[in-house]
Structure formats: C-alpha cells, structure tokens
PDB file of C-alpha atoms in Angstrom:
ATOM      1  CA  UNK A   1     128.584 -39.131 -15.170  1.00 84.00           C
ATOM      2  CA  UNK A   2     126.289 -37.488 -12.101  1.00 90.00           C
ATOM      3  CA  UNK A   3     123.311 -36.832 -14.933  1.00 91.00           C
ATOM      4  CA  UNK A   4     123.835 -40.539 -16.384  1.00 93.00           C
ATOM      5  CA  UNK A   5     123.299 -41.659 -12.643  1.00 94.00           C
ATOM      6  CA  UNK A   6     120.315 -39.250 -11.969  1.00 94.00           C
ATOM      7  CA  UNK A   7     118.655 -40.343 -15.001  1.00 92.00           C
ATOM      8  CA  UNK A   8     119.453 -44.110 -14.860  1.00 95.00           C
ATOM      9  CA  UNK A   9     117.479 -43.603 -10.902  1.00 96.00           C
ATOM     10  CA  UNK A  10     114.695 -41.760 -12.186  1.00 95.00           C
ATOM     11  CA  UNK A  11     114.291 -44.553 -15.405  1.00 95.00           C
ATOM     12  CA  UNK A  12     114.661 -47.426 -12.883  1.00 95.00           C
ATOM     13  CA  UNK A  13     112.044 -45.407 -10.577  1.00 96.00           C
ATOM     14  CA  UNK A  14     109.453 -44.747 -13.150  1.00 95.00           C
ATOM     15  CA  UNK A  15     109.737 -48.351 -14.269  1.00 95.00           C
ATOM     16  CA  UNK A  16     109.100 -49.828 -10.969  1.00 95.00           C
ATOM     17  CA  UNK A  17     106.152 -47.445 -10.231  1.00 94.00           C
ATOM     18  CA  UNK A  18     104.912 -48.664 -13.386  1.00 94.00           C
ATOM     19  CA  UNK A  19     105.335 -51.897 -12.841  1.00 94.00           C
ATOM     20  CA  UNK A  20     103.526 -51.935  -9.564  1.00 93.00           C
ATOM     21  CA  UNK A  21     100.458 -50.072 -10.965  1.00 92.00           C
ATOM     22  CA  UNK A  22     100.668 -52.545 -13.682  1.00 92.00           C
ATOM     23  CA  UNK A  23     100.114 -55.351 -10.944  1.00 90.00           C
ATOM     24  CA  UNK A  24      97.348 -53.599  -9.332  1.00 89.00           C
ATOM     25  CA  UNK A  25      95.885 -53.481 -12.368  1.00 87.00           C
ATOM     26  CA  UNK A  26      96.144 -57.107 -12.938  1.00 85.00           C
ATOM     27  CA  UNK A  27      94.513 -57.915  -9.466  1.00 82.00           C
ATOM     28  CA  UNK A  28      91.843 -55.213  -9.543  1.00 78.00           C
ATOM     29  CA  UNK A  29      90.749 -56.953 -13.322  1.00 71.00           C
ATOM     30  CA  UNK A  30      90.804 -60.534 -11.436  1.00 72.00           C
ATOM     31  CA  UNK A  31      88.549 -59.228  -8.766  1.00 69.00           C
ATOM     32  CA  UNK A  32      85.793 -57.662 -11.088  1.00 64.00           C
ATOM     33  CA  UNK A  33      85.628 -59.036 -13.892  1.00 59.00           C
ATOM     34  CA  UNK A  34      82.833 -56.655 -14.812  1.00 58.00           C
ATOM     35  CA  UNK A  35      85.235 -53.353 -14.588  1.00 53.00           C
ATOM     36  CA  UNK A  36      86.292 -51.383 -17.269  1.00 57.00           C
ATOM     37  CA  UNK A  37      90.215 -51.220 -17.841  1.00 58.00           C
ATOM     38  CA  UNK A  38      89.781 -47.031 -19.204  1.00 59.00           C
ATOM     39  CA  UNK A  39      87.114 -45.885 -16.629  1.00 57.00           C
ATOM     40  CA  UNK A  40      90.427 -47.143 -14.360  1.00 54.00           C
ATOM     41  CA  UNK A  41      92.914 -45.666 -16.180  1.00 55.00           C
ATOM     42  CA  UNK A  42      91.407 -42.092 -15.764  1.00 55.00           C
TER      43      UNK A  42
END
C-alpha cells in the first residue's frame, strides 16, 4: 500500500509540474509569436 501511495504522489507531482510548464509554454508562445517552440524546449 505505502509504494502505491508514494508512487500515486510522485505521478500526481510530475503531472502538475508538467502541466504548469505546459502553461508557461502556452503564454511564452502568445507573447512572441516569433519564438521557436524547440530552441525552448532545450
């Protein structure tokens, strides 16, 4: 049960970190228009 729980946090963890990046992403591409998604990425 304990690793189901650790694992289930670190899921729910990495998906909200990704989300968020995925966001600034989002707002940074709004902003300039002229950027480049991969130079970003790296």
């Amino acid at each position: 049960l304990v690793i189901g729980i650790v694992c289930g946090v670190v899921f729910g963890a990495a998906f909200l970190a990704t989300l968020a990046l995925y966001l600034v992403q989002r707002k940074k591409l709004k902003k300039q228009h002229k950027a480049v998604p991969t130079v970003e990425m790296r």
